[in-house]
Short mmCIF file of C-alpha atoms and ligand atoms in Angstrom, two decimals:
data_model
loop_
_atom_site.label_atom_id
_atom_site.label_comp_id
_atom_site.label_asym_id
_atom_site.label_seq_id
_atom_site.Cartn_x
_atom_site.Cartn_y
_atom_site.Cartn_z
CA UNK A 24 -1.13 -33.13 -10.45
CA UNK A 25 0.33 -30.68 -7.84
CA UNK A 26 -1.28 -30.30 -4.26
CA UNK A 27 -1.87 -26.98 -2.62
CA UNK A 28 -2.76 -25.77 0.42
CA UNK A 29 -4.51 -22.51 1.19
CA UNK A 30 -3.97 -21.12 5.21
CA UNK A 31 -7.10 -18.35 5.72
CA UNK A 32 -10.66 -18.85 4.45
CA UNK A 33 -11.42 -15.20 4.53
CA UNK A 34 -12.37 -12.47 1.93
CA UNK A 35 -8.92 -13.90 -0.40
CA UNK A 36 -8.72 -17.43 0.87
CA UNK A 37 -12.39 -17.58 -0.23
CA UNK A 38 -11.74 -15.99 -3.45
CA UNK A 39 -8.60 -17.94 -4.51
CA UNK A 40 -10.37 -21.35 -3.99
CA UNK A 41 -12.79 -19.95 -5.78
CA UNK A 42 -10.95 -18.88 -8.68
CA UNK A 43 -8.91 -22.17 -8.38
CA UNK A 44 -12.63 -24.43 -8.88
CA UNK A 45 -14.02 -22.09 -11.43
CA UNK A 46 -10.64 -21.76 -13.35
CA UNK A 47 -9.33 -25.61 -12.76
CA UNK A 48 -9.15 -26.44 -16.80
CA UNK A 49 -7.48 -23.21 -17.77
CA UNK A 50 -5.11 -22.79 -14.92
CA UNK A 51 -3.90 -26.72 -15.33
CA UNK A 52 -3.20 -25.37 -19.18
CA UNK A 53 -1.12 -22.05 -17.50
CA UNK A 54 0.72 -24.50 -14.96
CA UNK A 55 1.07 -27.64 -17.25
CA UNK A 56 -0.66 -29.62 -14.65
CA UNK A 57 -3.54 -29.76 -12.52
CA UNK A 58 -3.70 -27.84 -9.03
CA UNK A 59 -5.87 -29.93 -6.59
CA UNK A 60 -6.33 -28.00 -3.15
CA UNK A 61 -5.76 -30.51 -0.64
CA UNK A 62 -6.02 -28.41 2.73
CA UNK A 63 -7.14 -25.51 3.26
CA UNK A 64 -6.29 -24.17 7.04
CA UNK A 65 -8.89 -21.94 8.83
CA UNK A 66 -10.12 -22.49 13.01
CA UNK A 67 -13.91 -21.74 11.48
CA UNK A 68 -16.25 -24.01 10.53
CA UNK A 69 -17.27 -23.89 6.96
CA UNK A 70 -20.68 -26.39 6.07
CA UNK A 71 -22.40 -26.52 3.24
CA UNK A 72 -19.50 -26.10 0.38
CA UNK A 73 -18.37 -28.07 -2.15
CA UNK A 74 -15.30 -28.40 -0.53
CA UNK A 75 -15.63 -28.80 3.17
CA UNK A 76 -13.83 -31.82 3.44
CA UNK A 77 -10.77 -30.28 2.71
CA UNK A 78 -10.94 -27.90 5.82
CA UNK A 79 -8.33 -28.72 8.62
CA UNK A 80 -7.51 -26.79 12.09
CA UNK A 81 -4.02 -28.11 12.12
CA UNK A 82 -1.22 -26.23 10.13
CA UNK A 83 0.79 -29.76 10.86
CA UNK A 84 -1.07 -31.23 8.53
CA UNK A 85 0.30 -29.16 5.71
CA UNK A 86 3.48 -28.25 7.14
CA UNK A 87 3.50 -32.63 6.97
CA UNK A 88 2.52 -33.58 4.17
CA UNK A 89 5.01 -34.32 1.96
CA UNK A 90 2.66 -33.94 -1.19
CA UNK A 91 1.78 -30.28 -0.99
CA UNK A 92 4.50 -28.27 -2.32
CA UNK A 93 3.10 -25.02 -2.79
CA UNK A 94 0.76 -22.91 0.29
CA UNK A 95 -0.92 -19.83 -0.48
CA UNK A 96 -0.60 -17.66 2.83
CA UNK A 97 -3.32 -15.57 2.89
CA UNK A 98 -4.49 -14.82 6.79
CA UNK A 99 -3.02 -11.90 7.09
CA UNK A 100 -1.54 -10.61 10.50
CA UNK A 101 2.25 -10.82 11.70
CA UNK A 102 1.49 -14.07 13.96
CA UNK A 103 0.89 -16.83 12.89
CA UNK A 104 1.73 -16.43 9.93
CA UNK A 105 5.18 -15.11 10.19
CA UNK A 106 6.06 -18.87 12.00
CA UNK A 107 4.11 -20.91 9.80
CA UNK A 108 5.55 -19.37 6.83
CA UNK A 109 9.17 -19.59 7.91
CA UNK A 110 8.40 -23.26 8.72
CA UNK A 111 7.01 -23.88 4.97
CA UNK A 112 9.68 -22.24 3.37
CA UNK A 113 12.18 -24.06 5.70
CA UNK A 114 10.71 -27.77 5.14
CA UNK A 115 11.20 -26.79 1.29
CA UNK A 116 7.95 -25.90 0.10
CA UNK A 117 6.66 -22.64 -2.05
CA UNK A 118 4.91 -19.73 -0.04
CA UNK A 119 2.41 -17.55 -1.74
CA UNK A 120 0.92 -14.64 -0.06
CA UNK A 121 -1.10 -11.58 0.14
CA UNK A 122 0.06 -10.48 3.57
CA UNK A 123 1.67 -7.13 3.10
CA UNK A 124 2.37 -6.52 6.91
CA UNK A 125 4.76 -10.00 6.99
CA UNK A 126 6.36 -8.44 3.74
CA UNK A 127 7.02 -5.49 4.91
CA UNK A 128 8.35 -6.89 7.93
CA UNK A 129 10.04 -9.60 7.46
CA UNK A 130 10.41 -10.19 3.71
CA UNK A 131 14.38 -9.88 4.06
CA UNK A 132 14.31 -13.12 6.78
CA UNK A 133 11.66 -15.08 4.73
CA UNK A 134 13.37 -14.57 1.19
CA UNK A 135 16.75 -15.58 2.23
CA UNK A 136 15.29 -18.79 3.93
CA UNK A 137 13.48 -19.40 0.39
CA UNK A 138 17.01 -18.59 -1.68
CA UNK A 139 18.71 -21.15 1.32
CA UNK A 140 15.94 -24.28 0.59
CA UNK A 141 15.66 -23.31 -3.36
CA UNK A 142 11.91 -22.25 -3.38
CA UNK A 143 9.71 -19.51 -4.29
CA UNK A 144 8.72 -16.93 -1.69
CA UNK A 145 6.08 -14.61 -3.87
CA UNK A 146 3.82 -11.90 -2.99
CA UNK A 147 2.25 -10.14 -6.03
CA UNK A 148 -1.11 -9.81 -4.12
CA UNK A 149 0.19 -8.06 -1.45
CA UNK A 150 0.91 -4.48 -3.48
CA UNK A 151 -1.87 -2.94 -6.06
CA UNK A 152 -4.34 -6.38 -5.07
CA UNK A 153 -5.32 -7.37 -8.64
CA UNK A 154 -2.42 -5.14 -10.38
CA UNK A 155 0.53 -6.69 -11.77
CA UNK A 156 3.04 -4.12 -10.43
CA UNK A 157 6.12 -6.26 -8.33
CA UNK A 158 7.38 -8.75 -10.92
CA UNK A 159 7.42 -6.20 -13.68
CA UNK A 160 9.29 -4.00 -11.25
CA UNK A 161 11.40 -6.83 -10.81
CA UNK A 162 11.71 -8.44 -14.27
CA UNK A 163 10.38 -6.30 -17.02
CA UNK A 164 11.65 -3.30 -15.41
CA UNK A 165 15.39 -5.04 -14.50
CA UNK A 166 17.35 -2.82 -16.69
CA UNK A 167 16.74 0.37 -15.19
CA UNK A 168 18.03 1.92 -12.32
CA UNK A 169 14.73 2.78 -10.73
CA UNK A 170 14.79 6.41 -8.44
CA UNK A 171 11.02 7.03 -7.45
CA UNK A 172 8.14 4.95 -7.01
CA UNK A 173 4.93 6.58 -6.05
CA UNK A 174 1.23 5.89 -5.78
CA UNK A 175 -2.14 5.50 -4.71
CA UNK A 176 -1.90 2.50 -2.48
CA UNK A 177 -5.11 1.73 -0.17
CA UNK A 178 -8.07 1.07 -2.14
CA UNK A 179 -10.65 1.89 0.94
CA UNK A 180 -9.02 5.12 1.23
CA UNK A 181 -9.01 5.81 -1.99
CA UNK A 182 -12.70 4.82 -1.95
CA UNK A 183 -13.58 6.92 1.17
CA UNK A 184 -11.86 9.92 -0.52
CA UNK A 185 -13.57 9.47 -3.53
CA UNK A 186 -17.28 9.51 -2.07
CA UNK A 187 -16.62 12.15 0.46
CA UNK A 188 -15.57 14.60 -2.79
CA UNK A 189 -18.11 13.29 -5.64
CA UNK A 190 -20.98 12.49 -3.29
CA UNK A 191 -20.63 13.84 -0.24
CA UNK A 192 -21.28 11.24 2.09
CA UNK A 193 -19.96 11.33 5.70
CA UNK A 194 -16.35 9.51 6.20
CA UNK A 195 -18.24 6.60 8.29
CA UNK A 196 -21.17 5.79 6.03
CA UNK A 197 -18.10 5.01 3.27
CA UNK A 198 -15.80 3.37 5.86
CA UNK A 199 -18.63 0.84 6.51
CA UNK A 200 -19.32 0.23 2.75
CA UNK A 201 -16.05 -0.48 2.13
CA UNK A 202 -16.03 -2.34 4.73
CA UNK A 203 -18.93 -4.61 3.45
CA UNK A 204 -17.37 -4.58 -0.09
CA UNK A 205 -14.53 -6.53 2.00
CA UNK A 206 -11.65 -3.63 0.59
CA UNK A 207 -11.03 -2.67 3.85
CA UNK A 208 -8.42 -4.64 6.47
CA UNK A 209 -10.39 -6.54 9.60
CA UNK A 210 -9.21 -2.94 11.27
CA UNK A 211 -9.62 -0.04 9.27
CA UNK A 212 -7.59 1.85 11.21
CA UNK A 213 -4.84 0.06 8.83
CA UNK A 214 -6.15 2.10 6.32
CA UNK A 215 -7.27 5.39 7.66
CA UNK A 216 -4.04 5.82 9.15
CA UNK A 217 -1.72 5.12 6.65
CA UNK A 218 -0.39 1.72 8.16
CA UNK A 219 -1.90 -0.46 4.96
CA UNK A 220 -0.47 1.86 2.43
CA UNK A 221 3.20 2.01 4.20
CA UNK A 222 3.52 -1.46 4.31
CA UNK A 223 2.77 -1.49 0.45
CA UNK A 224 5.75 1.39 -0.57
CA UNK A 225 8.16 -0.61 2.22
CA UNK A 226 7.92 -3.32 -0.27
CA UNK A 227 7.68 -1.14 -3.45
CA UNK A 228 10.93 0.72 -2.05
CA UNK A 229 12.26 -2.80 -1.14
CA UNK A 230 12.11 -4.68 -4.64
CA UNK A 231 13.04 -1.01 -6.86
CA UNK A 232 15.90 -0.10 -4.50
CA UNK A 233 17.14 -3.60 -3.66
CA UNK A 234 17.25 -2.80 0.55
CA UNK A 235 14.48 -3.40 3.03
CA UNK A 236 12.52 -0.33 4.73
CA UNK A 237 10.93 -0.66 7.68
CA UNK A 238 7.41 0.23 8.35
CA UNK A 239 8.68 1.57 12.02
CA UNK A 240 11.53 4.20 10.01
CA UNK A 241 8.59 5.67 7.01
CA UNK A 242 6.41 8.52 8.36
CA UNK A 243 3.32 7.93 7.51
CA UNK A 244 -0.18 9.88 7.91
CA UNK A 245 -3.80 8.90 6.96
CA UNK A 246 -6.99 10.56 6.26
CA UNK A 247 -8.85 10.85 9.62
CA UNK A 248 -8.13 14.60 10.04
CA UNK A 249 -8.85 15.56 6.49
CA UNK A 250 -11.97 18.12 6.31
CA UNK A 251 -14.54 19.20 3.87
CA UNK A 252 -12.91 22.86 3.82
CA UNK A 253 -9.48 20.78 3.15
CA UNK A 254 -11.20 19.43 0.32
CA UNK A 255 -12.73 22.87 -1.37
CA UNK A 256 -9.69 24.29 -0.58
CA UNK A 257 -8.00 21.69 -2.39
CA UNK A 258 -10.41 21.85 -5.63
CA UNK A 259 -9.72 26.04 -5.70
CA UNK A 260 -5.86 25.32 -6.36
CA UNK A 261 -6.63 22.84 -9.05
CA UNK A 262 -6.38 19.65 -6.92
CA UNK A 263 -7.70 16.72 -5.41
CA UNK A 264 -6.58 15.24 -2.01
CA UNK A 265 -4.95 11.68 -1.99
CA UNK A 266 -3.33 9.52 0.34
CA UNK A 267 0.55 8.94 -1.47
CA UNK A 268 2.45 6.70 -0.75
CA UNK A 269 6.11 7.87 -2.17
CA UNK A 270 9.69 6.64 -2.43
CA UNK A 271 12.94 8.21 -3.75
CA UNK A 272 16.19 7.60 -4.22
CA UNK A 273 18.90 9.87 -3.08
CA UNK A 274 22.66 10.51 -4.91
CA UNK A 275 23.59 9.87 -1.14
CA UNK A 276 22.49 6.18 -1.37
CA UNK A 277 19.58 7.67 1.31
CA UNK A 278 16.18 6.67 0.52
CA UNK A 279 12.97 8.98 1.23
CA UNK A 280 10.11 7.36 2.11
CA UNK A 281 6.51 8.53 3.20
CA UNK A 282 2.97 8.09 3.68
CA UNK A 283 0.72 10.94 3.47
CA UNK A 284 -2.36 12.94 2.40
CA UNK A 285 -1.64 15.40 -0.43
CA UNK A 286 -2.70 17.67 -2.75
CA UNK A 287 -2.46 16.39 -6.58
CA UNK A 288 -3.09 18.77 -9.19
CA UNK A 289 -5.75 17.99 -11.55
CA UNK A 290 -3.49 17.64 -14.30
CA UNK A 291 -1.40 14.35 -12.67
CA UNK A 292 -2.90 10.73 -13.60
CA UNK A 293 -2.53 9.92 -9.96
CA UNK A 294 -5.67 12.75 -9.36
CA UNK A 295 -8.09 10.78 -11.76
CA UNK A 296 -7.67 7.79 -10.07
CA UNK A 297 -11.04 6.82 -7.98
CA UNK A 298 -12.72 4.35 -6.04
CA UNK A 299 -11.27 1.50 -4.65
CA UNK A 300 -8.66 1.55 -7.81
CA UNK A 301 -4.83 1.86 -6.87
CA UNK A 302 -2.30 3.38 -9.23
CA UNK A 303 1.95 2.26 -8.96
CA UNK A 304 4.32 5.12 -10.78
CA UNK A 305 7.65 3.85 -11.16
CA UNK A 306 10.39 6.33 -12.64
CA UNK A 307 13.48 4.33 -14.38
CA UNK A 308 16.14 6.16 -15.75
CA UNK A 309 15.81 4.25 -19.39
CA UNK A 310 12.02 3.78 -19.14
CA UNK A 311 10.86 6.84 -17.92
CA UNK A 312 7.68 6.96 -16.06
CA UNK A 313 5.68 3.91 -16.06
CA UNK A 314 2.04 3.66 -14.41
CA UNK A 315 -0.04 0.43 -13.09
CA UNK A 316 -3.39 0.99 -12.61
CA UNK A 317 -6.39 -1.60 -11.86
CA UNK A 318 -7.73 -2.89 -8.74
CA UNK A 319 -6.38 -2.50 -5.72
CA UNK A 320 -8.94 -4.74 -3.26
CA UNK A 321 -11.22 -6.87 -3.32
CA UNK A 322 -12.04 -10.27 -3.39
CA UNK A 323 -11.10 -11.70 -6.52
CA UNK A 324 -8.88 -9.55 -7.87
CA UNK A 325 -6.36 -10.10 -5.12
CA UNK A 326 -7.81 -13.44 -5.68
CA UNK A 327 -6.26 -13.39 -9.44
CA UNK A 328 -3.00 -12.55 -8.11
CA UNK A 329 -2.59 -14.70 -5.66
CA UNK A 330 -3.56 -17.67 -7.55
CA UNK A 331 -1.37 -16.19 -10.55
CA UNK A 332 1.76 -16.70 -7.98
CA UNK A 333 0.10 -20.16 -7.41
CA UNK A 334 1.05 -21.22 -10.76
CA UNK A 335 4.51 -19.13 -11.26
CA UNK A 336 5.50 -21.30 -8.23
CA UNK A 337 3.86 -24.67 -9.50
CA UNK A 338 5.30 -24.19 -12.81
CA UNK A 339 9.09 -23.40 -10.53
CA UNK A 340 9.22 -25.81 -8.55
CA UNK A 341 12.70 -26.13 -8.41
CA UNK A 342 13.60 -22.93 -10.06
CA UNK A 343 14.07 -19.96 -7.92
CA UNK A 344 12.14 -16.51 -8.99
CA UNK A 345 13.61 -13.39 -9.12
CA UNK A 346 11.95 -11.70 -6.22
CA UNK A 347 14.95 -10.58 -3.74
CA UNK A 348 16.76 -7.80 -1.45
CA UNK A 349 19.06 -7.48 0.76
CA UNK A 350 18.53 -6.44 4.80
CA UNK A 351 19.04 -2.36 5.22
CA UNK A 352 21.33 -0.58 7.61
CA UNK A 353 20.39 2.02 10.37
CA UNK A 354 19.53 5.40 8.54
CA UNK A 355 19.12 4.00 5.30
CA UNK A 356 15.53 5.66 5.51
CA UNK A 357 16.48 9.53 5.42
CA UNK A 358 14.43 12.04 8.05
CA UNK A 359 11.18 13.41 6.26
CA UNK A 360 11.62 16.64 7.65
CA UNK A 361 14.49 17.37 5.45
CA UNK A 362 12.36 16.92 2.37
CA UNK A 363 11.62 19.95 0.42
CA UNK A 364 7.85 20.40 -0.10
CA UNK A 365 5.11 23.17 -0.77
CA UNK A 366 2.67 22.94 2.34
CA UNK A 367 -0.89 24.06 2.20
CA UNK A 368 -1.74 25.90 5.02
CA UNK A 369 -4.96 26.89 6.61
CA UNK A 370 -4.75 28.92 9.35
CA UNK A 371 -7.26 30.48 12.20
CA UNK A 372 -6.16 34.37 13.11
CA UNK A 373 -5.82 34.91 16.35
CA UNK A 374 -6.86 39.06 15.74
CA UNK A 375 -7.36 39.71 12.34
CA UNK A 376 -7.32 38.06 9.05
CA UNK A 377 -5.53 41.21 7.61
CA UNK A 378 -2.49 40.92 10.17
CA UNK A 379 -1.97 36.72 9.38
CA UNK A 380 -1.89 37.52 5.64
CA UNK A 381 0.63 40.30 6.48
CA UNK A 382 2.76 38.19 9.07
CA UNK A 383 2.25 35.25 6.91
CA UNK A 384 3.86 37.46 3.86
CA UNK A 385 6.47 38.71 5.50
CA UNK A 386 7.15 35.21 6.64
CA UNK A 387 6.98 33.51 3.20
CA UNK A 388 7.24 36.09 0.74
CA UNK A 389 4.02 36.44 -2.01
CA UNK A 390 1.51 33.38 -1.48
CA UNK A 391 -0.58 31.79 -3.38
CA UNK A 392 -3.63 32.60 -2.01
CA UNK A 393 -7.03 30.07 -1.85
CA UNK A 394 -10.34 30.64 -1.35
CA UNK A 395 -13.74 28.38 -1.04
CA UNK A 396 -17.69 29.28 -0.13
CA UNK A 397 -18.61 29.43 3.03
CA UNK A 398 -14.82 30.69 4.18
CA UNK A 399 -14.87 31.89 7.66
CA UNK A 400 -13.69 35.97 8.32
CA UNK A 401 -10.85 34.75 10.14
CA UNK A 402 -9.55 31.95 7.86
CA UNK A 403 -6.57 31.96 5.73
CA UNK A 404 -5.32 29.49 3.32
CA UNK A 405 -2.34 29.61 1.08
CA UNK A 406 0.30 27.61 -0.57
CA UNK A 407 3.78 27.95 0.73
CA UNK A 408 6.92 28.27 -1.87
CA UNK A 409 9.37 25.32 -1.73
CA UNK A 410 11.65 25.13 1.58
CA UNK A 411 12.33 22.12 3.63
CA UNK A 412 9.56 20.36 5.60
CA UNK A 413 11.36 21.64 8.94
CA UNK A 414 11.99 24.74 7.49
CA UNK A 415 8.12 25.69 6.79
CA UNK A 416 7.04 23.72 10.01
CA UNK A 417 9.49 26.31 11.75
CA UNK A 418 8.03 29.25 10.04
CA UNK A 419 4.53 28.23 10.72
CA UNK A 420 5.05 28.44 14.61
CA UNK A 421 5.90 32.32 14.40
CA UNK A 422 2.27 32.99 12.60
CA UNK A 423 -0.51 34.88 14.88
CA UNK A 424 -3.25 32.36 14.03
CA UNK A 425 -3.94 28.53 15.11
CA UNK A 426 -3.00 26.37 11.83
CA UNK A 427 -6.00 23.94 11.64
CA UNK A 428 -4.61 21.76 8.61
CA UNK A 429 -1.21 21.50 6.53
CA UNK A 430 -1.24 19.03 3.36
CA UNK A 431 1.89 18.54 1.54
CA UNK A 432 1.36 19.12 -2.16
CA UNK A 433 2.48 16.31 -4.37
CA UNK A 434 5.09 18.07 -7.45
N1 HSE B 525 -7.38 -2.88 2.89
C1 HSE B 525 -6.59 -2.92 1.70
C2 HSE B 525 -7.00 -1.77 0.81
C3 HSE B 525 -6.79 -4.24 1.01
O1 HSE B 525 -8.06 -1.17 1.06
O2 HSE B 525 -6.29 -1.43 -0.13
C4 HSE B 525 -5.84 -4.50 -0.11
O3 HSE B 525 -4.53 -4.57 0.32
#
């Protein structure tokens, strides 16, 4: 028998101590032994379970005991969680964890210290929830040399996006029912910004490039100031909005790597992918494209990957996984602007509708023109050819109209 400890009793904690009750007999098959939860660490009270006597206030008594060899980190949060994992890992024990903002910011520091005391620093649950995306990125996926990841990343905005397109309903009615479905972070603005979904392709970009990216170098945009005429707009050129979150590699040894709304033709998978689902493209140059799809939050299926790491790490005890990269140096994340994109552009004339189109021709050569019911006299919306991000930006500023949106389009 192997003892475990689980730190957070929230929406996962719940969920993996659930899954490790329900699931004892098969998992001890998976793991060739039995996985008792001896502690789990939360400052709530929690009555009335079958297993309140295993609650503790006091990460000592983990960080301690001598018995539990393997912790599933799942608070979330930079602090604590940053110290008590670096104080797990460093007393020799096996960190598992669903907390994508410590990856992203500190997975360098925290897998070296694991590599240092020989023990397992994983993190499936932390990209794609339920999705088994980073060890085949890392394992099944070893012989490539991997260029692009891209993908749908934040279930709740996936979710809001959805049900503002199929159904209609207003972008805070959704927020709070994803909310209640416990997709969404204990701040959504993690997700409607962008900040959930950049954390994910730092690590994505991380494990396929082998350097870390910083949330602080990605741009990264959410959802907030997306609008219903964005939306028709989008559906006239064939496409659905989605929040992207994209890496590439460059033949400079530059990586690109953003978070933002965009425009996804109907024919791409990454279009048909709805509700709170999450999608993970990886391009390898043997492979070829290769795309993870499944559940992206949620209580149990994070749940199924975090516990899934549970037993990799029981079963390794003293084996080290193959989870690792290497710290990244200053400009190793190139500038966005210099990307070349096609921009959707809606624009308000300042005179006449007639005169922007003409100015707006003579600015970008023939566009590609979109329309939607209900389109105000002085509105224009087109899509611009490919140029560079700063490029079109620049070009945009010399139009006689307000622009009211731009959405990159995803090629
Ligand atoms: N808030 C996150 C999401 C949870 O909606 O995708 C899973 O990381």
């Amino acid at each position: 028998m192997i003892d475990v400890a689980i730190m957070g009793h929230g929406v996962v904690g719940s969920g993996v101590a659930e899954v490790l009750l329900k699931n004892a007999e098969h998992i001890s098959e998976k793991a060739k032994t039995s996985i008792n939860i001896k502690k789990i660490l939360d400052l709530r009270e929690f009555p009335g379970l079958t297993y309140s006597d295993k609650f503790t206030k006091d990460f000592n008594e983990i960080l301690d005991d001598p018995d539990i060899r393997v912790v599933a980190e799942v608070m979330g949060g930079l602090h604590p969680a940053y110290e008590f994992t670096k104080a797990l890992l460093e007393s020799g024990k096996s960190v598992v964890s669903s907390n994508k903002e410590l990856v992203a910011e500190k997975g360098d520091e925290l897998l070296r210290i694991a590599e240092e005391k020989n023990v397992n620093y994983l993190f499936e649950a932390s990209v794609g929830g339920g999705i088994p995306v980073l060890r085949p990125i890392a394992q099944c996926l070893a012989a490539n040399g991997l260029y692009e990841v891209q993908g749908i990343l934040n279930g709740t905005t996936n979710f809001i996006m959805t049900k503002m397109v199929s159904d209609g309903e207003p972008f805070e009615e959704v927020l709070a029912e994803a909310q209640r479905l416990g997709y969404a972070e204990k701040d959504p603005t993690a997700d409607v910004e962008g900040h959930d979904a950049c954390r994910k392709i730092c690590i994505l970009a991380a494990l396929a490039f082998g350097k870390h990216v910083y949330p602080k170098d990605v741009y990264t945009e959410g959802i907030t100031k997306i609008t219903s005429a964005d939306i028709q707009y989008a559906d006239f050129a064939g496409c659905v909005i989605k929040l992207i979150g994209r890496a590439r590699m460059a033949d400079n040894g530059k990586c690109s790597v953003t978070v933002y709304p965009a425009f996804v033709p109907k024919k791409n998978q990454l279009a048909h992918v709805e509700d709170v689902f999450n999608a993970v493209m990886v391009r390898g140059d043997a492979v070829g494209d290769v795309m993870f799809y499944g559940r992206g939050a949620g209580k149990l299926p994070t749940a199924s990957a975090v516990v899934a790491d549970i037993i990799d790490a029981v079963k390794h005890l003293s084996a080290r996984k193959y989870l690792s990269w290497a710290p990244a140096e200053d400009g190793y994340v190139s500038d966005h602007t210099e990307d070349t994109v096609r921009l959707y552009v809606r624009v308000k004339a300042d005179k006449c509708r007639d005169c922007l189109r003409a100015k707006a021709e003579e600015l970008f050569g023939e566009l590609q023109l979109l329309g939607r019911n209900g389109e105000a006299g002085d509105e224009l919306a087109f899509i611009t050819p490919f140029a560079s991000e700063k490029q079109l930006m620049a070009q945009l500023a010399k139009l006689n109209g307000t622009v009211l949106s731009t959405i990159r389009l995803l090629d």
